[in-house]
Coordinates of C-alpha atoms in Angstrom, one line a residue:
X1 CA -52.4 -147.2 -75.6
X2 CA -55.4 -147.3 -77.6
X3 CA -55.2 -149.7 -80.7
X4 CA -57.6 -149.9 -83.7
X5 CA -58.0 -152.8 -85.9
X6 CA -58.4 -151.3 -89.5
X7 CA -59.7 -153.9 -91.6
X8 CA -58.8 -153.9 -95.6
X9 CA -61.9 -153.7 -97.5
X10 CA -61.7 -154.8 -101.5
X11 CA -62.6 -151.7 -103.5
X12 CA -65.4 -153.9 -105.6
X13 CA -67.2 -153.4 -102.3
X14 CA -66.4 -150.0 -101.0
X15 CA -69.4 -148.0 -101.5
X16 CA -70.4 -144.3 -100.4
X17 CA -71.9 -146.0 -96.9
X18 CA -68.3 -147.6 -96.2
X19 CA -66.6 -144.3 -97.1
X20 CA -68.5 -142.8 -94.7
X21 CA -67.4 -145.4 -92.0
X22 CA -63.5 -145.2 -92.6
X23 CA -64.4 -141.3 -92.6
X24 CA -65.7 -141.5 -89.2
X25 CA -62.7 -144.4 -88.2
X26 CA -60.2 -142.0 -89.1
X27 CA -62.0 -138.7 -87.8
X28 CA -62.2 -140.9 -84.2
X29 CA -58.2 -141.8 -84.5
X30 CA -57.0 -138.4 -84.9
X31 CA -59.7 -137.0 -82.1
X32 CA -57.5 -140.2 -79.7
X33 CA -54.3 -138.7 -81.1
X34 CA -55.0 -135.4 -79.6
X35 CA -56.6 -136.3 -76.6
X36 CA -53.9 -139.1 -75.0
X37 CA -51.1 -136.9 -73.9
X38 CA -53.9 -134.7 -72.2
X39 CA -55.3 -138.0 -70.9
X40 CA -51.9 -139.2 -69.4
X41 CA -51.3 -135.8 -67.6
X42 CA -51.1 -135.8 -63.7
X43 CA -52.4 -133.1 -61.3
X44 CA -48.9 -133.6 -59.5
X45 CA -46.9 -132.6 -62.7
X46 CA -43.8 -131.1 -61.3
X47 CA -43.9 -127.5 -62.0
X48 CA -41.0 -124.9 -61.2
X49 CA -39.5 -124.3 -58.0
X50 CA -41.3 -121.1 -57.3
X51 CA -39.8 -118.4 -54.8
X52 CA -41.8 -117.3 -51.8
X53 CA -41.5 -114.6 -48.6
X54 CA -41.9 -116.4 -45.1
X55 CA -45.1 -115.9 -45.3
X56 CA -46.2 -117.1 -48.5
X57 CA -44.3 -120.0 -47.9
X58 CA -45.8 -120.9 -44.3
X59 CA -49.9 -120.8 -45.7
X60 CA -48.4 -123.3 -48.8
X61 CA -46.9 -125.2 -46.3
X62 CA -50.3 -125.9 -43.8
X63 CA -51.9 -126.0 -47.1
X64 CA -49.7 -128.8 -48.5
X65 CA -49.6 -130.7 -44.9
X66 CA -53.1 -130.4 -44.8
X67 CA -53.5 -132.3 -47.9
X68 CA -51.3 -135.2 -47.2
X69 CA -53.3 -135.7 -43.8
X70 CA -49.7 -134.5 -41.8
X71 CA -47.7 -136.2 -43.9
X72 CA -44.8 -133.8 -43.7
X73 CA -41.9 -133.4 -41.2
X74 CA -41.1 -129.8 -41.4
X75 CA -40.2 -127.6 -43.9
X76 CA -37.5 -124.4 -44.4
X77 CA -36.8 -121.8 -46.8
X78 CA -33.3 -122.0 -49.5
X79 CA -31.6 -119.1 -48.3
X80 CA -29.9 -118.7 -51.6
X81 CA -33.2 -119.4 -53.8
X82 CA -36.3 -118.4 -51.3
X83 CA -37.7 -121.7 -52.4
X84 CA -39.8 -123.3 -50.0
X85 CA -38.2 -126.7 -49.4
X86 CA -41.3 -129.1 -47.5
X87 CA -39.8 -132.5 -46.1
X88 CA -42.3 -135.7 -46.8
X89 CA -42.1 -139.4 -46.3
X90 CA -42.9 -141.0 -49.8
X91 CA -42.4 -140.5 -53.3
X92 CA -46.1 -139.9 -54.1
X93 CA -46.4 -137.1 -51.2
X94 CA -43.2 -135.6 -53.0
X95 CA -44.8 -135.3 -56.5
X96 CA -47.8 -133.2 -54.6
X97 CA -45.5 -131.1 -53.2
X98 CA -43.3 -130.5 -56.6
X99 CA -46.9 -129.7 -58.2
X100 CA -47.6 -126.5 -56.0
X101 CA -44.1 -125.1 -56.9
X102 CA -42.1 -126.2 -54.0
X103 CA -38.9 -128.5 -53.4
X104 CA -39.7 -131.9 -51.6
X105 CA -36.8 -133.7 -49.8
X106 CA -37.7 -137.3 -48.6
X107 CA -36.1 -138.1 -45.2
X108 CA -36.5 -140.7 -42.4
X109 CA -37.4 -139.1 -39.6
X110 CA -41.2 -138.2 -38.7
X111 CA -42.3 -135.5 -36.7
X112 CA -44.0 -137.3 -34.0
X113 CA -40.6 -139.5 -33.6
X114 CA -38.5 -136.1 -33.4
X115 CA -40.9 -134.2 -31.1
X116 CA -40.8 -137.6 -29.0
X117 CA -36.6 -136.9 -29.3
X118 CA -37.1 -133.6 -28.1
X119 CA -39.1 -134.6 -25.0
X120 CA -36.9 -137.6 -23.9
X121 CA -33.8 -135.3 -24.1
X122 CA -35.8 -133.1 -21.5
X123 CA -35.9 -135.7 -19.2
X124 CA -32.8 -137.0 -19.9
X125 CA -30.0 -134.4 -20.8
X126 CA -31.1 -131.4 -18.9
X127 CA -28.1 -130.3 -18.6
X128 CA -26.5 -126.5 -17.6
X129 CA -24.8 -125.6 -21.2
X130 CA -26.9 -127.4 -23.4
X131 CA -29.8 -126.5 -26.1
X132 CA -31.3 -128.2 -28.6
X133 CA -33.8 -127.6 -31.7
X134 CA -35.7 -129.5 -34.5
X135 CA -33.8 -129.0 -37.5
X136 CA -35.8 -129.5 -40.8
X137 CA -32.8 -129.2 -42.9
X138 CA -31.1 -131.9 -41.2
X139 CA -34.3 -133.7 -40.3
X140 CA -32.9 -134.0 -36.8
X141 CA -32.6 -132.5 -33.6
X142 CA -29.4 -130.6 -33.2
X143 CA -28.0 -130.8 -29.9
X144 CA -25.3 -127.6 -28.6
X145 CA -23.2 -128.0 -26.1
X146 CA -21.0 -125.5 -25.1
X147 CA -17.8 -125.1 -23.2
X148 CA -18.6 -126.0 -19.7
X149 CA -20.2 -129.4 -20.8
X150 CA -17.1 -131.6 -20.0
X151 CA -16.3 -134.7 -18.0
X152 CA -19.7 -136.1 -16.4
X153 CA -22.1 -133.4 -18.1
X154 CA -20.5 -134.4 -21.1
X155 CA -20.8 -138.3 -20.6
X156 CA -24.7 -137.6 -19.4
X157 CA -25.3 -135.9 -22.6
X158 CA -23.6 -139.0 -24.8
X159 CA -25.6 -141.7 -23.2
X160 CA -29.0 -139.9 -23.6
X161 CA -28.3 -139.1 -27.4
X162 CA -26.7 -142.4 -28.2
X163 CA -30.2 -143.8 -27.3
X164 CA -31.3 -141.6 -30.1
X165 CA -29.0 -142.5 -33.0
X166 CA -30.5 -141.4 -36.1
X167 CA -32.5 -138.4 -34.3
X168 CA -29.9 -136.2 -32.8
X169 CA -26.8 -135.1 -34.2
X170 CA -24.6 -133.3 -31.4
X171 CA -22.0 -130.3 -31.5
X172 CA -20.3 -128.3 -29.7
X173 CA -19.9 -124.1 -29.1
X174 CA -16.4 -122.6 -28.1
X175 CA -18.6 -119.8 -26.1
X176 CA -20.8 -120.7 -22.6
X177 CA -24.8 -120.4 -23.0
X178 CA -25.8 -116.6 -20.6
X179 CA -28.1 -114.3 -20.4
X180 CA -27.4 -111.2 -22.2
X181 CA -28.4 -108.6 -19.7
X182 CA -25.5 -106.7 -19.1
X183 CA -24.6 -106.2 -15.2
X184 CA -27.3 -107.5 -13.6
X185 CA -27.4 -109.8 -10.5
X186 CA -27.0 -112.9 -12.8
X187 CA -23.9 -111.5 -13.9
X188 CA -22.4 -108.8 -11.5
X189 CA -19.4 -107.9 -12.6
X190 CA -18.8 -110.1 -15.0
X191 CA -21.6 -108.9 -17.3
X192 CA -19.5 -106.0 -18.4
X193 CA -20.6 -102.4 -17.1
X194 CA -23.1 -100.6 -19.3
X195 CA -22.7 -97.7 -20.8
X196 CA -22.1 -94.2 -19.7
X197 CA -24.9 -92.4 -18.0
X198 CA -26.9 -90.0 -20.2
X199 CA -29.5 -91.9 -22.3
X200 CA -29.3 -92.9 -26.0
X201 CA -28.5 -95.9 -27.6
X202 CA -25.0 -96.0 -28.1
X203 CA -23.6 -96.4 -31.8
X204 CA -23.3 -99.7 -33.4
X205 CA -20.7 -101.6 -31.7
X206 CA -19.9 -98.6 -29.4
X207 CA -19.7 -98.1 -25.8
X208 CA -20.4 -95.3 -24.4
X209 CA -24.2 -93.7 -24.6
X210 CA -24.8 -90.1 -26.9
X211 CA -25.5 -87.3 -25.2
X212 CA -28.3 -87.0 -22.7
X213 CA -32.2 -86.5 -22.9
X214 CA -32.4 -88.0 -26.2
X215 CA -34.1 -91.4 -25.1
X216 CA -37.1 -89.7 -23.4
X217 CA -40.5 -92.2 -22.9
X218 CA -41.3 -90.3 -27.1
X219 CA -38.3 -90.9 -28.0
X220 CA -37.8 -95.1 -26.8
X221 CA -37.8 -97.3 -29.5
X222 CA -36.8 -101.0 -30.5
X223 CA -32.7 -101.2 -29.5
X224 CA -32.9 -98.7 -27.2
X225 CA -30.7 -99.0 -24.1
X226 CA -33.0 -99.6 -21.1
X227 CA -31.7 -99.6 -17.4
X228 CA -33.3 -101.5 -14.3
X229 CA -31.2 -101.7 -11.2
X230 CA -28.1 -102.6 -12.0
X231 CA -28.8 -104.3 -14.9
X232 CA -28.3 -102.5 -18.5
X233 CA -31.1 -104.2 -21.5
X234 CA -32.5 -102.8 -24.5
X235 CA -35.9 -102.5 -25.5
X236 CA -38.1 -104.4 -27.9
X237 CA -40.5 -103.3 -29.8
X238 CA -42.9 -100.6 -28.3
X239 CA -47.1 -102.1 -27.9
X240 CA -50.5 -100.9 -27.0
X241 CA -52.3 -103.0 -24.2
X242 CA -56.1 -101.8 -24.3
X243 CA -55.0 -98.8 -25.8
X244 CA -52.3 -98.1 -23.5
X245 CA -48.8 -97.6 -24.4
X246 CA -46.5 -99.7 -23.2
X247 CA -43.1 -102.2 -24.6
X248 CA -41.9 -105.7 -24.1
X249 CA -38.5 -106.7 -23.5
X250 CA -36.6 -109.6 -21.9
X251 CA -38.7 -111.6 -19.3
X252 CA -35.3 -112.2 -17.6
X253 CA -34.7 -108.0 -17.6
X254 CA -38.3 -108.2 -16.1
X255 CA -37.6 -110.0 -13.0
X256 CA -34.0 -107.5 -12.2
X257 CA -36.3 -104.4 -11.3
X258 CA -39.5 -103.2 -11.6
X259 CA -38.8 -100.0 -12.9
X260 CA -37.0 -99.0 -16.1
X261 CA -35.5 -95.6 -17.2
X262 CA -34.0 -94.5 -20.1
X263 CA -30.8 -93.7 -18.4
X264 CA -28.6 -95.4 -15.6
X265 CA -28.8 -92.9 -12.9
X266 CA -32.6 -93.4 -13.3
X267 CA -33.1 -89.9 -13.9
X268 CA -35.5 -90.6 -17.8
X269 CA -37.7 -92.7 -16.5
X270 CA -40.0 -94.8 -19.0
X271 CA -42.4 -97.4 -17.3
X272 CA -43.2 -100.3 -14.7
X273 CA -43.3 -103.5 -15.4
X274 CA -46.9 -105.6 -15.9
X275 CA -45.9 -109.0 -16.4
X276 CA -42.9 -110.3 -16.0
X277 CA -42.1 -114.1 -17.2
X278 CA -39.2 -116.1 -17.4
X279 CA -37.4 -118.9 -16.9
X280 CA -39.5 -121.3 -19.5
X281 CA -40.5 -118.3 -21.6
X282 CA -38.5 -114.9 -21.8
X283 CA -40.5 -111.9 -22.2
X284 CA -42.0 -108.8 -20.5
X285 CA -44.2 -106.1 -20.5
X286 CA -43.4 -102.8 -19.1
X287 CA -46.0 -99.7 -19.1
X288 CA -45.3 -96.3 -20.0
X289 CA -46.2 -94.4 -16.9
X290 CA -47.4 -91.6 -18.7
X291 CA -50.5 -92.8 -20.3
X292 CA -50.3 -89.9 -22.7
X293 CA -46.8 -91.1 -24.3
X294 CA -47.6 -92.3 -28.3
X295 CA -43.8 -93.8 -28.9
X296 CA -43.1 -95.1 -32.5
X297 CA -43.4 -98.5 -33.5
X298 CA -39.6 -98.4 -34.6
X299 CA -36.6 -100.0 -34.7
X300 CA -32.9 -98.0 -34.3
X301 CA -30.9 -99.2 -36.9
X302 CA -27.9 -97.4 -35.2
X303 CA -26.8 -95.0 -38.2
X304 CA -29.1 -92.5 -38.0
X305 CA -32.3 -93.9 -39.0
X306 CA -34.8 -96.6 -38.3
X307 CA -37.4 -99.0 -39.4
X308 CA -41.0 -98.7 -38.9
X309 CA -42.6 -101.9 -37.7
X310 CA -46.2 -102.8 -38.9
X311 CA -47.1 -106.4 -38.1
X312 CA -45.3 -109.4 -36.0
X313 CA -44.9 -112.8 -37.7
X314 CA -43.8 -116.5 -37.0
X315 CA -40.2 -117.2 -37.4
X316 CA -39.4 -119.8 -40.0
X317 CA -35.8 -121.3 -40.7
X318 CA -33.8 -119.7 -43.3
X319 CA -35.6 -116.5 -42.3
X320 CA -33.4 -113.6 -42.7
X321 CA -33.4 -111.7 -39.9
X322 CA -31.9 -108.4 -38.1
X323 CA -31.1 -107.8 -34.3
X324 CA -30.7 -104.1 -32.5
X325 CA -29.3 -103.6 -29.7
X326 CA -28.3 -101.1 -27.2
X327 CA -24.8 -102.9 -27.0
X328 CA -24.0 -104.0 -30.4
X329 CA -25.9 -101.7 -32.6
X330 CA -27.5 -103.5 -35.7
X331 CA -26.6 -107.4 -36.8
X332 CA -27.9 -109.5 -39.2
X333 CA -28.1 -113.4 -39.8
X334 CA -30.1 -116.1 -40.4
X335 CA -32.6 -118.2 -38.5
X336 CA -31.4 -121.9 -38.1
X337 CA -33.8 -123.6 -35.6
X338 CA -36.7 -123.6 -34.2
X339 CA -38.8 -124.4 -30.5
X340 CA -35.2 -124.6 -28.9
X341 CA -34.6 -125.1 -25.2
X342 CA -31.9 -123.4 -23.8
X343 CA -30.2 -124.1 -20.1
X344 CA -28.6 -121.6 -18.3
X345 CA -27.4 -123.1 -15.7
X346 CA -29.3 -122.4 -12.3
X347 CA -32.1 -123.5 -13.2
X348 CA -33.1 -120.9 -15.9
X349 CA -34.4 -123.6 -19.0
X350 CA -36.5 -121.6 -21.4
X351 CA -38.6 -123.5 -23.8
X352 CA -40.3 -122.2 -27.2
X353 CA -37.0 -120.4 -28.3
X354 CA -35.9 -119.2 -32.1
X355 CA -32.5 -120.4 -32.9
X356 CA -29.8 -117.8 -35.0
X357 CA -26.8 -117.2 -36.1
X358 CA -27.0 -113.8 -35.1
X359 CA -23.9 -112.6 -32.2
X360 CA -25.0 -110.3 -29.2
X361 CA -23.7 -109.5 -26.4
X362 CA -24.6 -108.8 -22.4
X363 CA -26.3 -105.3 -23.0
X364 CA -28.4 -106.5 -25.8
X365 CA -31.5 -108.5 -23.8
X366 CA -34.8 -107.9 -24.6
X367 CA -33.6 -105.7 -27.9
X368 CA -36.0 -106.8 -31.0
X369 CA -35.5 -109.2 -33.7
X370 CA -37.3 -108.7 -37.2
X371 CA -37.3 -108.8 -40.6
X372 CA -38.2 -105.8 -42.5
X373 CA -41.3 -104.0 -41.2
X374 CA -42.4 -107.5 -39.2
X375 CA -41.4 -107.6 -35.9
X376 CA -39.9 -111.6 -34.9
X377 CA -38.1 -112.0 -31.5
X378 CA -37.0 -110.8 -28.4
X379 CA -33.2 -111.3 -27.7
X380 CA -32.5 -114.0 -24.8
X381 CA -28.8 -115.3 -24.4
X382 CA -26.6 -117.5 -26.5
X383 CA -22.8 -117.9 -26.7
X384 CA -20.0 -116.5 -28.6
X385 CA -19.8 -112.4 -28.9
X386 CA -19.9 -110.3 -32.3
X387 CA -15.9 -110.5 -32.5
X388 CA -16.3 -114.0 -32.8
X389 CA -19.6 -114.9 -33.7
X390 CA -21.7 -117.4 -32.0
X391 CA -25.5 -118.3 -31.3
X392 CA -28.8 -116.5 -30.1
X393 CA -31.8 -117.4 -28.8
X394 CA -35.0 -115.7 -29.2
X395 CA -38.1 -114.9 -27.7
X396 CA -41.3 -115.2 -30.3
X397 CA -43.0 -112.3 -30.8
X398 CA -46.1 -113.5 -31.1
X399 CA -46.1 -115.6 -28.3
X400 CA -45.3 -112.6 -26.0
X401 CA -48.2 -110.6 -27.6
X402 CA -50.9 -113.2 -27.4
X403 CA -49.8 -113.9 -23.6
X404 CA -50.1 -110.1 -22.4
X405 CA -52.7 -108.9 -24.9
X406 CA -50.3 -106.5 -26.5
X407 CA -50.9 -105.2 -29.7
X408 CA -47.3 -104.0 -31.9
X409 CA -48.1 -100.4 -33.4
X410 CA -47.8 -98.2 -30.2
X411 CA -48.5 -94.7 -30.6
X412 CA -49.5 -94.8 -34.5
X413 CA -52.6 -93.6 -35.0
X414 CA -54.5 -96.3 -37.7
X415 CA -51.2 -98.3 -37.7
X416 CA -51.5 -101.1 -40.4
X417 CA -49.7 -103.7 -38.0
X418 CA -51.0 -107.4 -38.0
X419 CA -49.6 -110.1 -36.1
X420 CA -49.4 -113.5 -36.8
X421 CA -50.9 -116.5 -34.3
X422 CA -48.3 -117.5 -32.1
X423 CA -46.2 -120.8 -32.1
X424 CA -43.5 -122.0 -34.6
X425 CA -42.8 -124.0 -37.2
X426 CA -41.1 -127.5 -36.5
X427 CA -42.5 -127.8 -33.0
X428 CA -44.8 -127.2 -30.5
X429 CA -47.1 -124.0 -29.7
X430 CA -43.9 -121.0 -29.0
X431 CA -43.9 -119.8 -25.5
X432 CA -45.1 -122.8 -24.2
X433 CA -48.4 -121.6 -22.6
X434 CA -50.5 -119.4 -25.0
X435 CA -50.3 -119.7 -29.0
X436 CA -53.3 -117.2 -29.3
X437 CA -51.9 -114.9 -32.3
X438 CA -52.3 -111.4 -31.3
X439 CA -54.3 -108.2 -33.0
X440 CA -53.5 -105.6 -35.8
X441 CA -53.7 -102.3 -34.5
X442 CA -56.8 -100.6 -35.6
X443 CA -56.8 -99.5 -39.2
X444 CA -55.7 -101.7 -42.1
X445 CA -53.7 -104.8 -40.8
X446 CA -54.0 -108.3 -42.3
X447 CA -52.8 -111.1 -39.9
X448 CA -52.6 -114.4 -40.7
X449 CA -53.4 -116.8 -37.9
X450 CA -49.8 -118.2 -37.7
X451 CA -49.5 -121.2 -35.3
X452 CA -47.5 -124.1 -35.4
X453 CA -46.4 -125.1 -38.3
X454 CA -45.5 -128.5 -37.7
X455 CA -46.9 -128.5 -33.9
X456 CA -50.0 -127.8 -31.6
X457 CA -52.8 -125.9 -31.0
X458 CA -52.0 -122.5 -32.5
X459 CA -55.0 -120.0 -32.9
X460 CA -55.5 -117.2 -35.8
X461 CA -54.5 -113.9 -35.4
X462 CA -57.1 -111.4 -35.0
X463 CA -57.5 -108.4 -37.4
X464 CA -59.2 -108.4 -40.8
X465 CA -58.8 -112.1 -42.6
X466 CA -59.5 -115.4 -41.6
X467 CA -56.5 -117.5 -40.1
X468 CA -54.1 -119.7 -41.8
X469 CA -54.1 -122.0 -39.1
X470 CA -51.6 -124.8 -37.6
X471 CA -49.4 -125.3 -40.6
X472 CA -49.2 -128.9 -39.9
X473 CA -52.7 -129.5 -38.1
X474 CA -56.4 -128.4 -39.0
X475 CA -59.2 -126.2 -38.4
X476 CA -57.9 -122.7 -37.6
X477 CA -59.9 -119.9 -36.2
X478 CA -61.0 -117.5 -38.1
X479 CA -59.1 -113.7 -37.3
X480 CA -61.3 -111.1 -35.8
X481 CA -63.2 -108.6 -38.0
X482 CA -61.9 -105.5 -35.8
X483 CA -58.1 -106.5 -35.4
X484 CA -58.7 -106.0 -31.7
X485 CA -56.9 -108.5 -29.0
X486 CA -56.6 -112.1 -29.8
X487 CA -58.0 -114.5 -32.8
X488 CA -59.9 -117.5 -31.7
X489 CA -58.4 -121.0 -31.6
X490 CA -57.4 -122.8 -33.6
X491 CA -57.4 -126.7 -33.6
X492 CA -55.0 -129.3 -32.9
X493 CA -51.6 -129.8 -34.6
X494 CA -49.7 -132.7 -35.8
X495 CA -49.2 -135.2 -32.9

């Protein structure tokens, strides 16, 4: 506080020059008057909690992690609110965050220390039935384990997370991790028969296929029911690769045939597949094999209609999100974790994964995850059913684009699809091997260079913009100007 000594003058010597001075005194007092509460304001005044879409809240997150020099340990979206909720280690770092109109929750645990959890449970607890995630609400790493994790499994898994008190919390699932291909050599019998033969994607919850010739190569879109072998899946999301069409779907449906058909007796077929990859990742590309084919970039929402997607995009937790399926029909739910292993058992560990609460079911591999017009995941395994609810895993989108060059928009002439750089956002680069965010389709797609948000070396997506970057590291690439194939690095993340 400023304080001014006024001095009492006797009025035998005030004169007009002295008036003038306590003029100027008291001129200069009220000038302080105004100007101290402005003084005493701070850049990191708390504002508001504002609300924000995934997106919106992933750039203010890199931005804000950027600033505190990594500072942060994840972050989520409030369900409820859509406030973005960014975890920090100090008060001060909290008071930054609060200023750019987000929640800040100070917790314990850094990322470094929980990626260093994550890896030590990798070469501790791989064990068939387990999966784990980072979880930025909990600021921990949530071990599953499900049924069949009993007696030494069980005792395995409680000495490597006692070793990590404070880290890891553990639970358990009444369901058994699987696959969710339905009938294929994985499964046999057991994976439930598929559905009649005649094409179609069956109703939502139903059984049997509709009437045949309506899934033709034009007519295949995202939940469709797909058929390789013996093993019943459903498709993605339909792509361009180079300008060809083509759609990607399980890795793990990739490896049960080489051909797929729109129908079991393999009378519709639809394409061959061009990469196949899986266990650590889960995805795969499968050509059209007429080159001529434009199929939409569209999801069956199993009552009649569907939804046009324009753009892929990094999953974040408290995402909600939507599942098709050629099993199930349409399911909603929420995302809960993120860069989750998953063991299958026989040596089928996939890394990179998108943790849900949405229930599927053998039938429903490969079928497309996404919210609104953004394409998100590819459907892997879990446990539980969608009488009883459970857990699915997740393929990222944009991994599996920036690994086989696929573009999301197939057969949509000046499509406005953009996709986001690959990886996720509490962990490492998603998919493991490539974080290279894909291309728009030509015409007028904005992508954001996704990446990691609290991890490594993601790149920019290409198309018009530059790249938002690691969300939790530095230096992104900027996106292509011609929204054609993949953005150009980005730098490293967090370690």
């Amino acid at each position: 506080m400023i304080q001014l000594e006024v001095l009492e003058l006797s009025h035998r010597h005030v004169n007009k020059r002295t008036g003038a001075i306590t003029g100027a005194v008291a001129a200069v007092v009220a000038g302080v008057a105004i100007l101290l509460p402005h003084a005493n304001a701070s850049t990191n005044t708390p504002q508001p909690p504002e609300t924000f879409s995934s997106q919106s809240a992933a750039m203010l997150a890199a931005s804000l992690d950027t600033d505190l020099g990594g500072r942060t340990a994840g972050w989520y979206l409030d369900t409820p609110t859509s406030h973005l909720v960014v975890n920090v280690l100090s008060n001060d770092d909290a008071r930054r965050v609060q200023s750019q109109g987000a929640i800040a929750k100070v917790v314990r645990n850094t990322m470094p220390a929980l990626r260093d959890g994550v890896r030590t449970l990798s070469d501790t607890a791989s064990i068939p039935g387990t999966a784990w995630s980072i979880d930025p609400k909990t600021n921990q790493i949530v071990v599953l384990a499900d049924r069949t994790v009993t007696g030494t499994k069980m005792a395995t898994l409680t000495r490597a997370t006692d070793r990590l008190a404070g880290l890891v919390s553990v639970k358990r699932t009444s369901g058994e991790f699987t696959l969710y291909d339905a009938g294929g050599r994985r499964q046999g019998s057991a994976g439930g028969n598929p559905p009649a033969a005649g094409g179609g994607s069956p109703a939502a919850g139903g059984a049997g296929g509709q009437a045949g010739g309506a899934n033709t190569a034009t007519g295949a879109i995202g939940g469709s029911a797909i058929f390789g072998g013996r093993a019943q899946c459903s498709l993605g999301f339909n792509v361009t690769v180079q300008g060809a069409p083509a759609f990607i779907t399980a890795g793990h449906c990739g490896n049960e045939s080489k051909t797929w058909a729109a129908d079991q007796a393999g009378s519709q077929p639809l394409g061959t597949v061009a990469d196949s990859r899986f266990p650590k990742t889960d995805f795969a590309l499968v050509t059209y094999d007429d080159p001529t084919t434009k199929p939409s970039s569209a999801v069956d929402l199993h009552n009649g209609s569907t939804q046009q997607i324009t753009q892929a995009v990094d999953a974040a937790v408290g995402m909600k999100v939507q599942r098709s399926g050629s099993r199930t029909g349409l399911k909603d739910g929420t995302v809960t974790g993120l860069n989750a292993t998953v063991n299958y058992g026989n040596g089928d560990i996939v890394n990179g994964l998108i943790q849900t609460d949405v229930c599927a079911e053998p039938g429903d591999s490969g079928g497309p995850m996404f919210a609104g017009d953004a394409a998100v995941g590819l459907t892997s395994g879990g446990s539980g059913d969608c009488q009883q609810g459970g857990e699915t895993f997740f393929q990222p989108v944009t991994a599996a684009l920036a690994a086989t060059g696929a573009v999301i928009g197939a057969g949509d002439a000046g499509g406005s699809g953009s996709a986001a750089g690959g990886g996720d956002a509490n962990g490492n680069a998603a998919g493991g091997d490539n974080a290279n965010g894909t291309g728009a389709s030509a015409g007028s797609g904005n992508a954001t260079g996704g990446g990691d948000a609290n991890g490594n070396d993601a790149s920019a997506g290409s198309s018009a913009g530059a790249g938002t970057g690691d969300a939790h590291g530095t230096d992104a690439g900027a996106g292509s100007a011609t929204g054609a194939t993949t953005g150009a690095d980005g730098g490293d993340g967090q370690q």
